PDB file of C-alpha atoms in Angstrom:
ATOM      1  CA  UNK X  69       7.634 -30.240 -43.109  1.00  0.00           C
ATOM      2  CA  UNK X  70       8.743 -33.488 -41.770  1.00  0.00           C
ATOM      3  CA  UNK X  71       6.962 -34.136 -38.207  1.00  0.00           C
ATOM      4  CA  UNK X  72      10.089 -35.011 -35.477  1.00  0.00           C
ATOM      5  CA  UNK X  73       9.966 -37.643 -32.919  1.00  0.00           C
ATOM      6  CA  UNK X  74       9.047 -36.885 -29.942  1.00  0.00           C
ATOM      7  CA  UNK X  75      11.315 -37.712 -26.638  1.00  0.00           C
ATOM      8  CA  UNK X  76      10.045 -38.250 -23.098  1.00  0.00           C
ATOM      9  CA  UNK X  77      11.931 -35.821 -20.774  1.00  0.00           C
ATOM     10  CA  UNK X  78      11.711 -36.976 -16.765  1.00  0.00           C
ATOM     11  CA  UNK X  79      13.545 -35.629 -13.928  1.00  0.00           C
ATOM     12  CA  UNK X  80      15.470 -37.783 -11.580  1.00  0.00           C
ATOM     13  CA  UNK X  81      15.399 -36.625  -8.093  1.00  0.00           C
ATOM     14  CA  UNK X  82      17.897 -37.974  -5.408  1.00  0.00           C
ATOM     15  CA  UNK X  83      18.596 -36.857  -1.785  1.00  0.00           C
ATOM     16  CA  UNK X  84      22.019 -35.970  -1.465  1.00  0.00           C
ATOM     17  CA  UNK X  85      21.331 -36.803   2.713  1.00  0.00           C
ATOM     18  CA  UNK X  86      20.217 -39.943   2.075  1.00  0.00           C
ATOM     19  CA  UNK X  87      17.356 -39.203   4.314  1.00  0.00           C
ATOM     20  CA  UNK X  88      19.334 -38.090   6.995  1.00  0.00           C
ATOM     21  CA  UNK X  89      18.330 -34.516   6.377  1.00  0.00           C
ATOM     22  CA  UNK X  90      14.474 -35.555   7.121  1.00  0.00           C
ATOM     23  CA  UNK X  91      15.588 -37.397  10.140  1.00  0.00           C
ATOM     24  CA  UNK X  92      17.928 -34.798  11.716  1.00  0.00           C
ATOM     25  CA  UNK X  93      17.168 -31.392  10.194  1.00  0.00           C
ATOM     26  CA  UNK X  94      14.680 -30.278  13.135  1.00  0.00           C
ATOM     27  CA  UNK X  95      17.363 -31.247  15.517  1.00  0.00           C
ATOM     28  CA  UNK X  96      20.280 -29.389  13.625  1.00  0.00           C
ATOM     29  CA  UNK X  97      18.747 -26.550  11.817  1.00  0.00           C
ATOM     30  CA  UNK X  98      15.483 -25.772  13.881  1.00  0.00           C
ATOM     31  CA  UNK X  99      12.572 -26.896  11.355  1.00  0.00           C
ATOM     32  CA  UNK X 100      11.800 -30.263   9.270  1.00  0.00           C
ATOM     33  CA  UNK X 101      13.589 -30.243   6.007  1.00  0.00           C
ATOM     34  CA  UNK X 102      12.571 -33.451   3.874  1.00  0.00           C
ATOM     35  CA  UNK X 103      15.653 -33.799   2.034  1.00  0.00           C
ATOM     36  CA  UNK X 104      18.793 -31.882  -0.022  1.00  0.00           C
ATOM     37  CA  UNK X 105      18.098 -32.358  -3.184  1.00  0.00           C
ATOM     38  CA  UNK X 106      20.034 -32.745  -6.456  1.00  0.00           C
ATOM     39  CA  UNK X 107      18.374 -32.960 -10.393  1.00  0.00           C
ATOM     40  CA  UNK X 108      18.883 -34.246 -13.122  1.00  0.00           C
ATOM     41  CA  UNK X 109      17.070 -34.165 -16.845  1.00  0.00           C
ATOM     42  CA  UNK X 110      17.110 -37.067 -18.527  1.00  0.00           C
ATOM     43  CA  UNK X 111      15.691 -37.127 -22.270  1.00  0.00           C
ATOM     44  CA  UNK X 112      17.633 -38.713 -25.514  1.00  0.00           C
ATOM     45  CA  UNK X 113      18.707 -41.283 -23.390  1.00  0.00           C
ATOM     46  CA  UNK X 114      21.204 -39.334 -21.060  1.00  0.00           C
ATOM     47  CA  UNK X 115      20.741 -37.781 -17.805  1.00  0.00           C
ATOM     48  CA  UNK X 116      22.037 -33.768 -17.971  1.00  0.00           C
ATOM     49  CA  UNK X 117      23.059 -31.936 -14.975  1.00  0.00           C
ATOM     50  CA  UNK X 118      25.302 -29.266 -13.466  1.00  0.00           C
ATOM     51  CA  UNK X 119      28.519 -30.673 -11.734  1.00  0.00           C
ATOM     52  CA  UNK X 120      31.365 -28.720 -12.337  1.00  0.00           C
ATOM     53  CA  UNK X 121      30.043 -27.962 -15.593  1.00  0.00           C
ATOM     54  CA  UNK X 122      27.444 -29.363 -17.494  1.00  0.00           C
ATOM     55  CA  UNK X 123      27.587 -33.201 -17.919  1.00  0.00           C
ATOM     56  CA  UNK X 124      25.872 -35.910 -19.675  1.00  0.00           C
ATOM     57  CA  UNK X 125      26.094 -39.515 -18.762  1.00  0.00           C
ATOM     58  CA  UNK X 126      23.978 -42.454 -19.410  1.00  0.00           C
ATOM     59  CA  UNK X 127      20.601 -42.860 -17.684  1.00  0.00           C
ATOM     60  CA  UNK X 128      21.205 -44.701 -14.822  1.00  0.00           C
ATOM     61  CA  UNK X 129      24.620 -44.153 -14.535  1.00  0.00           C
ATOM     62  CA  UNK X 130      25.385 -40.766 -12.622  1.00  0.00           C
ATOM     63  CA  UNK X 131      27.366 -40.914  -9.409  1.00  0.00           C
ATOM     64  CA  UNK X 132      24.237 -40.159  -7.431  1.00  0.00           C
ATOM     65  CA  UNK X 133      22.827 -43.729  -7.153  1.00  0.00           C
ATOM     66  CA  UNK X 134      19.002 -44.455  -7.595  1.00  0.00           C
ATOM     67  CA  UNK X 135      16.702 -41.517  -7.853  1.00  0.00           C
ATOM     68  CA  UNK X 136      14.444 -41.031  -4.760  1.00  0.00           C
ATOM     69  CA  UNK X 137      11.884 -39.815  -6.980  1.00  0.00           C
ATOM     70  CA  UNK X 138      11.126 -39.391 -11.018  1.00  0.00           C
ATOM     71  CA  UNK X 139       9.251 -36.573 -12.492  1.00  0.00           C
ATOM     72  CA  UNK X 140       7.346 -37.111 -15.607  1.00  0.00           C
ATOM     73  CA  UNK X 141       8.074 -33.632 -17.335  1.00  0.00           C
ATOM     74  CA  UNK X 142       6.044 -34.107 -20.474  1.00  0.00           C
ATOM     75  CA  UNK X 143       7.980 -35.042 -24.102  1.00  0.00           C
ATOM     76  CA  UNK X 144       9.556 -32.631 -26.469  1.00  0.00           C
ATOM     77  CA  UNK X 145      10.233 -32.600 -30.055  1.00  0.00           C
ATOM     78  CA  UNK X 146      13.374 -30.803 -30.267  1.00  0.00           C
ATOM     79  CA  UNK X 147      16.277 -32.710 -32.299  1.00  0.00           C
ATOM     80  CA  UNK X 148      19.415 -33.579 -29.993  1.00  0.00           C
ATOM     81  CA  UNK X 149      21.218 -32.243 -32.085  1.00  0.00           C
ATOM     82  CA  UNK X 150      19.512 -28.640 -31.246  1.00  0.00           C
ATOM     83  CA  UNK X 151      19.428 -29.262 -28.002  1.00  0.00           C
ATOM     84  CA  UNK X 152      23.669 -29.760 -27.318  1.00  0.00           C
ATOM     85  CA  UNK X 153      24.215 -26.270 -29.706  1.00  0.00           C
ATOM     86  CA  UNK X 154      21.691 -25.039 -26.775  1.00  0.00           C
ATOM     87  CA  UNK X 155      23.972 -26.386 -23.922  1.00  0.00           C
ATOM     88  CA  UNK X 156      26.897 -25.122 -25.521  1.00  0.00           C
ATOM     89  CA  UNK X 157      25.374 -22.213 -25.823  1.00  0.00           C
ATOM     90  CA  UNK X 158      24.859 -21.467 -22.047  1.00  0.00           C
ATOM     91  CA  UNK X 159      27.920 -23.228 -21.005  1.00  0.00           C
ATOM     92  CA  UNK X 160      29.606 -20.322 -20.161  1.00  0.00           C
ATOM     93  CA  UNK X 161      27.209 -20.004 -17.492  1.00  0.00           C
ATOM     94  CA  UNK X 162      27.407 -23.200 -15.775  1.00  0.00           C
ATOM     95  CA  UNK X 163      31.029 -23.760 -14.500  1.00  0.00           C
ATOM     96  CA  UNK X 164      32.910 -24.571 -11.272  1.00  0.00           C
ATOM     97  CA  UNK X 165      33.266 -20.781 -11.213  1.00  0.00           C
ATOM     98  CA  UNK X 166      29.606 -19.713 -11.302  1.00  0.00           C
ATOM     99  CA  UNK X 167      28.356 -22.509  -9.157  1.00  0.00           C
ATOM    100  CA  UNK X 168      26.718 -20.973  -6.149  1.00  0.00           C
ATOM    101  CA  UNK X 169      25.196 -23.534  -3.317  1.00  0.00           C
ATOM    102  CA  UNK X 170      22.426 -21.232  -2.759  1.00  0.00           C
ATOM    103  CA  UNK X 171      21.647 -19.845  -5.748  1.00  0.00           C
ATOM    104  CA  UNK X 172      22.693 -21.056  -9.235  1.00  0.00           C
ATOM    105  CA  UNK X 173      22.602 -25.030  -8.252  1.00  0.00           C
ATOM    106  CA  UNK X 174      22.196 -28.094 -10.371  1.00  0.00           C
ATOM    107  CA  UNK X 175      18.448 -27.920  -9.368  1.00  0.00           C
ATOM    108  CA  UNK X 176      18.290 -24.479 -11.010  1.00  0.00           C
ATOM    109  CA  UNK X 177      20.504 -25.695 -14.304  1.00  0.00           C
ATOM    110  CA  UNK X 178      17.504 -28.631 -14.334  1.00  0.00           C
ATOM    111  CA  UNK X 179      14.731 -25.585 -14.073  1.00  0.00           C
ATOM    112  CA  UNK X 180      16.538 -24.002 -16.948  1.00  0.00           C
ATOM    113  CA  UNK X 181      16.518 -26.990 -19.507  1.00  0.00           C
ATOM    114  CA  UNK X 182      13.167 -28.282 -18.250  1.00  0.00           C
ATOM    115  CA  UNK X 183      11.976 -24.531 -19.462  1.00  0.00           C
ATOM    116  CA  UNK X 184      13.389 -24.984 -22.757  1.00  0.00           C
ATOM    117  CA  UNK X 185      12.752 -28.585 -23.683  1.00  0.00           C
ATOM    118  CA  UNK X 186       9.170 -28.821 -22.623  1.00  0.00           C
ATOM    119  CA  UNK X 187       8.490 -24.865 -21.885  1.00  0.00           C
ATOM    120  CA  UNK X 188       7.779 -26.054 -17.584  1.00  0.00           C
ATOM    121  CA  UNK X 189       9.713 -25.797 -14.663  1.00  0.00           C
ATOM    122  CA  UNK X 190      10.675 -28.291 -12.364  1.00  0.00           C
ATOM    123  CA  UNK X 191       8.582 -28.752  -8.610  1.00  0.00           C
ATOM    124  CA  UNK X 192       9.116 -25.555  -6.831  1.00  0.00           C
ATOM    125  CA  UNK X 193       9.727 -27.695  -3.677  1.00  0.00           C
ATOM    126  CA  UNK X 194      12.793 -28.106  -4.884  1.00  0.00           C
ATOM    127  CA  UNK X 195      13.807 -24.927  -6.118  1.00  0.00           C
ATOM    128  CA  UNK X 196      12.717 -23.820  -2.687  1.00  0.00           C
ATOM    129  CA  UNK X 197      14.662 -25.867  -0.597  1.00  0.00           C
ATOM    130  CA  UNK X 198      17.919 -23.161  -0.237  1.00  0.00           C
ATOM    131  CA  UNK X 199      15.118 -20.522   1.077  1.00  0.00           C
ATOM    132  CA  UNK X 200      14.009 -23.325   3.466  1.00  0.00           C
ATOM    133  CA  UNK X 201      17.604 -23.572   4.574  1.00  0.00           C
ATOM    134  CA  UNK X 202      18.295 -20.204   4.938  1.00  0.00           C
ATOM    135  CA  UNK X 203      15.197 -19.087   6.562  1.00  0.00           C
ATOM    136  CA  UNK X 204      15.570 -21.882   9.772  1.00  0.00           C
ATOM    137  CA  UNK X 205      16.914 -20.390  13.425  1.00  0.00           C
ATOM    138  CA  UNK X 206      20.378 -21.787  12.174  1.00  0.00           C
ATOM    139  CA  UNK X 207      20.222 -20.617   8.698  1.00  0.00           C
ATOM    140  CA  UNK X 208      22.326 -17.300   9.285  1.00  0.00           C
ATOM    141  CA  UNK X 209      24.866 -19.119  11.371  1.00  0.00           C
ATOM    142  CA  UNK X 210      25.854 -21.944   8.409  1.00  0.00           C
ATOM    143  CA  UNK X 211      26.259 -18.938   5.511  1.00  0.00           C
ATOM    144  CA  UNK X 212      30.241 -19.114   6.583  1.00  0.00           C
ATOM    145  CA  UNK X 213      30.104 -22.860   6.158  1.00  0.00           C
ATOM    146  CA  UNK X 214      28.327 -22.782   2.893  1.00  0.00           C
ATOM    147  CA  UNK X 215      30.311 -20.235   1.199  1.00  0.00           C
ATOM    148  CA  UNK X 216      33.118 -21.955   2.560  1.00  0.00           C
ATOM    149  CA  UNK X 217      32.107 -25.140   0.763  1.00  0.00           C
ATOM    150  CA  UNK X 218      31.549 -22.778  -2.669  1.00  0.00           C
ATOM    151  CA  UNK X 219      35.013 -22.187  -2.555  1.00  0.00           C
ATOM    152  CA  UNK X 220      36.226 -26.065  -1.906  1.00  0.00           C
ATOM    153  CA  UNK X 221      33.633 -26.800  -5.090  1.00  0.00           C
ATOM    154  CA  UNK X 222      35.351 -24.513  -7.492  1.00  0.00           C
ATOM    155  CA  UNK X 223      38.998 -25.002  -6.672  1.00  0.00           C
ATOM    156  CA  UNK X 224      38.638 -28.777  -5.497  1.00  0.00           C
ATOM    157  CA  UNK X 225      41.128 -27.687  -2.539  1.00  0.00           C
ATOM    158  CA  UNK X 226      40.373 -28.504   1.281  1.00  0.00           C
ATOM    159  CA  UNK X 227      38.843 -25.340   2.794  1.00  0.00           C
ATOM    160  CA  UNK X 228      40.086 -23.084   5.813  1.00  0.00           C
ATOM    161  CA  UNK X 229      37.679 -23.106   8.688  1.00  0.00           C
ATOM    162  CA  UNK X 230      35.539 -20.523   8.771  1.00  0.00           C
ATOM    163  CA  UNK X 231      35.019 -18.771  11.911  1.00  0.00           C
ATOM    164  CA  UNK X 232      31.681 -18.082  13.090  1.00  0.00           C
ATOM    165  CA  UNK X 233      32.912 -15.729  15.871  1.00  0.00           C
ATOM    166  CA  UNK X 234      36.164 -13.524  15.842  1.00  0.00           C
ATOM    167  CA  UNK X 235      39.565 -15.407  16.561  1.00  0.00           C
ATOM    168  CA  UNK X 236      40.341 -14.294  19.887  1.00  0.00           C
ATOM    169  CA  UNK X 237      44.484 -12.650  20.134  1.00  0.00           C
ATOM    170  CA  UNK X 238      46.749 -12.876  22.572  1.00  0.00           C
ATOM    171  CA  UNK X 239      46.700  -9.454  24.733  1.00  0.00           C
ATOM    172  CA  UNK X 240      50.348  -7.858  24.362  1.00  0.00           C
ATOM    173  CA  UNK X 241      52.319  -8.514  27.434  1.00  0.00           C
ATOM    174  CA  UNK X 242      51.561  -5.481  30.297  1.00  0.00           C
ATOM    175  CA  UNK X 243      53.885  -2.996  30.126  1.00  0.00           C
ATOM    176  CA  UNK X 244      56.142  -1.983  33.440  1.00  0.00           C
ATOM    177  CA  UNK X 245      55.270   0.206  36.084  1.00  0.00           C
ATOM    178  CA  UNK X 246      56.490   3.079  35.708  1.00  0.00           C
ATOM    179  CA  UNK X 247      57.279   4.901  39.153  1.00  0.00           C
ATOM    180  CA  UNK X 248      53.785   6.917  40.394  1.00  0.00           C
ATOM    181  CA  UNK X 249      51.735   5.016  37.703  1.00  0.00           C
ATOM    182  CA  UNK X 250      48.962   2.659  38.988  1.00  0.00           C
ATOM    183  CA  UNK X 251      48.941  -1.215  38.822  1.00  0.00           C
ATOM    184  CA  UNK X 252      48.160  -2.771  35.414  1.00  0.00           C
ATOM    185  CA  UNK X 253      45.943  -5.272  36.975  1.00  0.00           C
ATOM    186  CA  UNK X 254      42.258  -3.193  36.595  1.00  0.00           C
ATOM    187  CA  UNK X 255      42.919  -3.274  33.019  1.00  0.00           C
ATOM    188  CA  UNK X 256      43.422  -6.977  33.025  1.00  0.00           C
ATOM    189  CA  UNK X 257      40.400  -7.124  34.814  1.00  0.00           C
ATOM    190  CA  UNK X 258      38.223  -4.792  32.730  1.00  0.00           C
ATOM    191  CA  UNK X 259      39.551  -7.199  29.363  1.00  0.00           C
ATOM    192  CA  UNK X 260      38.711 -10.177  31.175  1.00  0.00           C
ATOM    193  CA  UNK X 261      35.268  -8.733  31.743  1.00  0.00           C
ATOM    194  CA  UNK X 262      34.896  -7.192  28.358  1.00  0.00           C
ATOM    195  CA  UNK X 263      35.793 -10.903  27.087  1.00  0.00           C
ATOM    196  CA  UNK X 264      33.136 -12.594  29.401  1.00  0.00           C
ATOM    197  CA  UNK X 265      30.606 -10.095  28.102  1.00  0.00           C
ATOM    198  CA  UNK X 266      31.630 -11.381  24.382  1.00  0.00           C
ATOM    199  CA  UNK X 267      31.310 -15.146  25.592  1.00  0.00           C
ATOM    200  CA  UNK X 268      27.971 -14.356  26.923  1.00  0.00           C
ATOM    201  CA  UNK X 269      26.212 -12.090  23.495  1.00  0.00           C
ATOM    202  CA  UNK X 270      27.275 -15.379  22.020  1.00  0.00           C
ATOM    203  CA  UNK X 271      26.884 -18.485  23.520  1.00  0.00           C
ATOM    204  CA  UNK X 272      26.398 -20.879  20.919  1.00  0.00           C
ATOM    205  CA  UNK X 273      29.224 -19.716  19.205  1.00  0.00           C
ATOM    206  CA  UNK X 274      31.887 -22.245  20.526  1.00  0.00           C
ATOM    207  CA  UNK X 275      29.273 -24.682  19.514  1.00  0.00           C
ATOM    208  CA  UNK X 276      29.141 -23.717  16.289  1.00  0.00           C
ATOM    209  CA  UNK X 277      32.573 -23.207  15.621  1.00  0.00           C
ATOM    210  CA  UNK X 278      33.130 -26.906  16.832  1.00  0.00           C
ATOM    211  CA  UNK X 279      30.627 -28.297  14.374  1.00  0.00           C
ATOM    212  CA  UNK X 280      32.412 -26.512  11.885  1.00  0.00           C
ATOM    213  CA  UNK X 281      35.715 -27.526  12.513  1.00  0.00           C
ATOM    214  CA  UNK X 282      34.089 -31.516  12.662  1.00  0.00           C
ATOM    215  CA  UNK X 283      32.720 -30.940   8.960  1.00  0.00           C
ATOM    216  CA  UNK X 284      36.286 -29.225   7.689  1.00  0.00           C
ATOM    217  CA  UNK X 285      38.232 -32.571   9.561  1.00  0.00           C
ATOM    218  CA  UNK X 286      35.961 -34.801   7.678  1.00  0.00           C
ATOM    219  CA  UNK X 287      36.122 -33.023   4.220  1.00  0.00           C
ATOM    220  CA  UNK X 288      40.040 -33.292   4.829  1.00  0.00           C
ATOM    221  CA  UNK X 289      40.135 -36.892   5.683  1.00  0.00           C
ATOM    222  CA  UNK X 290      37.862 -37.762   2.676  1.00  0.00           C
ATOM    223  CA  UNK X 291      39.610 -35.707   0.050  1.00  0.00           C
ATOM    224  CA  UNK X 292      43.196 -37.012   0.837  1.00  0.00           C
ATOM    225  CA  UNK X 293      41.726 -40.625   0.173  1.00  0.00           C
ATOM    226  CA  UNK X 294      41.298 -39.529  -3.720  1.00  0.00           C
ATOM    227  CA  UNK X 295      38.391 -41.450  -3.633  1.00  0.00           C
ATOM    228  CA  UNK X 296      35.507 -38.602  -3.846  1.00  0.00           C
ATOM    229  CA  UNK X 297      35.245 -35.547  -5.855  1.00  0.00           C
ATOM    230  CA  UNK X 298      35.398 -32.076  -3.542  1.00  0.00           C
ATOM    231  CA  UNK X 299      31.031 -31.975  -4.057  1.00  0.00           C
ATOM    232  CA  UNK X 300      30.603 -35.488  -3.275  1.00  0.00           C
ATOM    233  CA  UNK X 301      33.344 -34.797  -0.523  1.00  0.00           C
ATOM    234  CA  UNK X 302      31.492 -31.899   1.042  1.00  0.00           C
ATOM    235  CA  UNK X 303      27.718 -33.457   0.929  1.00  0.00           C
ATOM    236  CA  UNK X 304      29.934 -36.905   2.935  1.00  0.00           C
ATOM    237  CA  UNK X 305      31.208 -34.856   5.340  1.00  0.00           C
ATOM    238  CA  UNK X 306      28.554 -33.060   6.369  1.00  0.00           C
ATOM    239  CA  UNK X 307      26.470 -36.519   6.520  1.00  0.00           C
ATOM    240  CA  UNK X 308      28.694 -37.445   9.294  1.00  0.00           C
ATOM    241  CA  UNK X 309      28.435 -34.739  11.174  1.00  0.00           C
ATOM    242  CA  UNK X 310      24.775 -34.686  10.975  1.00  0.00           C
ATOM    243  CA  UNK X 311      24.497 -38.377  11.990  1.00  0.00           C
ATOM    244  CA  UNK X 312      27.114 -37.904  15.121  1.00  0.00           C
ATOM    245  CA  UNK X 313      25.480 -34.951  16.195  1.00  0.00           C
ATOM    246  CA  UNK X 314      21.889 -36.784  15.308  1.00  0.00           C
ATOM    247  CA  UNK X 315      23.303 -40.156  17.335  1.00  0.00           C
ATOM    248  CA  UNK X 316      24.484 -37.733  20.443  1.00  0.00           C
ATOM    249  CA  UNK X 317      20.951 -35.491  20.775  1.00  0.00           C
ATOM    250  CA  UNK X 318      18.991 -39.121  20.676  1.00  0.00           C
ATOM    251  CA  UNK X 319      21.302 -40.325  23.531  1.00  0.00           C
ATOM    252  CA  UNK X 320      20.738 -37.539  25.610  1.00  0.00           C
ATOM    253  CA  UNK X 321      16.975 -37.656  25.204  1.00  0.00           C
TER     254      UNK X 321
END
């Protein structure tokens, strides 16, 4: 049996904030978050990872810019060769349709193939960052945004805003008096009420819906440059928002 080569298998790890997440994140979602991160493996001299599909590019040479960090994974000794029938093989399970923000990510394609060509996983930091997200003060509130986003990433189309309280509706117009009936006006006054009540079980709601509709105006204005793709789109406009809202709270202070 003929010994094979072995290949050194690294991870590249960037922050898709560009470090505004670490400045900002207490500010915007309630607790630190040090960055949003996105993987890639890079062994046989490419760099793997899950963007509307699996891809392969030269190291180096991903959209992403310079890796914030790089993980030493170990080396393997499986032929390339076996290793692309392997990618093939699961495939079917990394497209734009079964990309989920949340919960079947680039970072958990990267955990996958990490597995397989060296038998580890990548830094659980990382794998634990949606958690982190989702267990902040605000994490509940930016669900609607994120699987709002999901859809944008699989059908590269600009989203609908999602609305983090119910649309309010016109009342219908009050009908006429009718001889011997009383005056409509109490019930105007008891929906008015009812209304104020809503306004007050939610009062960060306007906020929210505001930020939201900032983020959906800046994914908008970035996709109809045809400059970006919709994820590189998405993680831009949400940068800005971040940085606005980041710039306004320091102001105040």
């Amino acid at each position: 049996m003929v010994w094979q080569e072995g290949y050194k298998v690294v991870l590249n790890v960037y922050d898709l904030s560009n470090g505004l997440a670490r400045q900002l994140s207490t500010s915007f979602l309630g607790k630190p978050i040090e960055a949003i991160w996105h993987t890639g493996v890079v062994v046989y001299g490419n760099e793997y990872f899950f963007g509307g599909g699996i891809q392969s590019l030269a190291a180096g040479r991903t959209p992403y810019g310079r890796p914030v960090r790089v993980v030493e994974m170990g080396e393997t000794h499986i032929p390339r060769e076996v290793f692309e029938d392997y990618l093939r093989d699961i495939s079917p399970r990394y497209t734009a349709e079964t990309y989920r923000l949340l919960s079947h990510n680039c970072n958990n394609f990267s955990n996958e193939v990490a597995q397989f060509l060296v038998g580890a996983g990548i830094p659980d930091y990382i794998l634990n960052l949606p958690a982190e997200v989702m267990s902040s003060p605000m994490g509940p509130l930016i669900m609607p945004m994120i699987q709002n986003l999901e859809s944008t990433l699989r059908t590269n189309a600009a989203p609908q805003a999602t609305q983090f309280v119910p649309s309010s509706v016109p009342p219908p117009p009050p009908p006429q008096n009718k001889p011997g009936e009383g005056s409509s006006s109490s019930k105007q006054e008891d929906k008015a009420a009812k209304a104020k009540q809503g306004s007050a079980a939610d009062p960060l709601g306007g906020a929210r819906g505001k930020v939201q509709e900032e983020v959906m105006r800046e994914f908008a204005a970035i996709m109809a440059s045809g400059t970006l793709r919709a994820s590189e789109a998405a993680a831009l406009a949400m940068r800005r928002v971040m940085e606005r809202h980041g710039n306004a709270t320091m102001q105040q202070s």
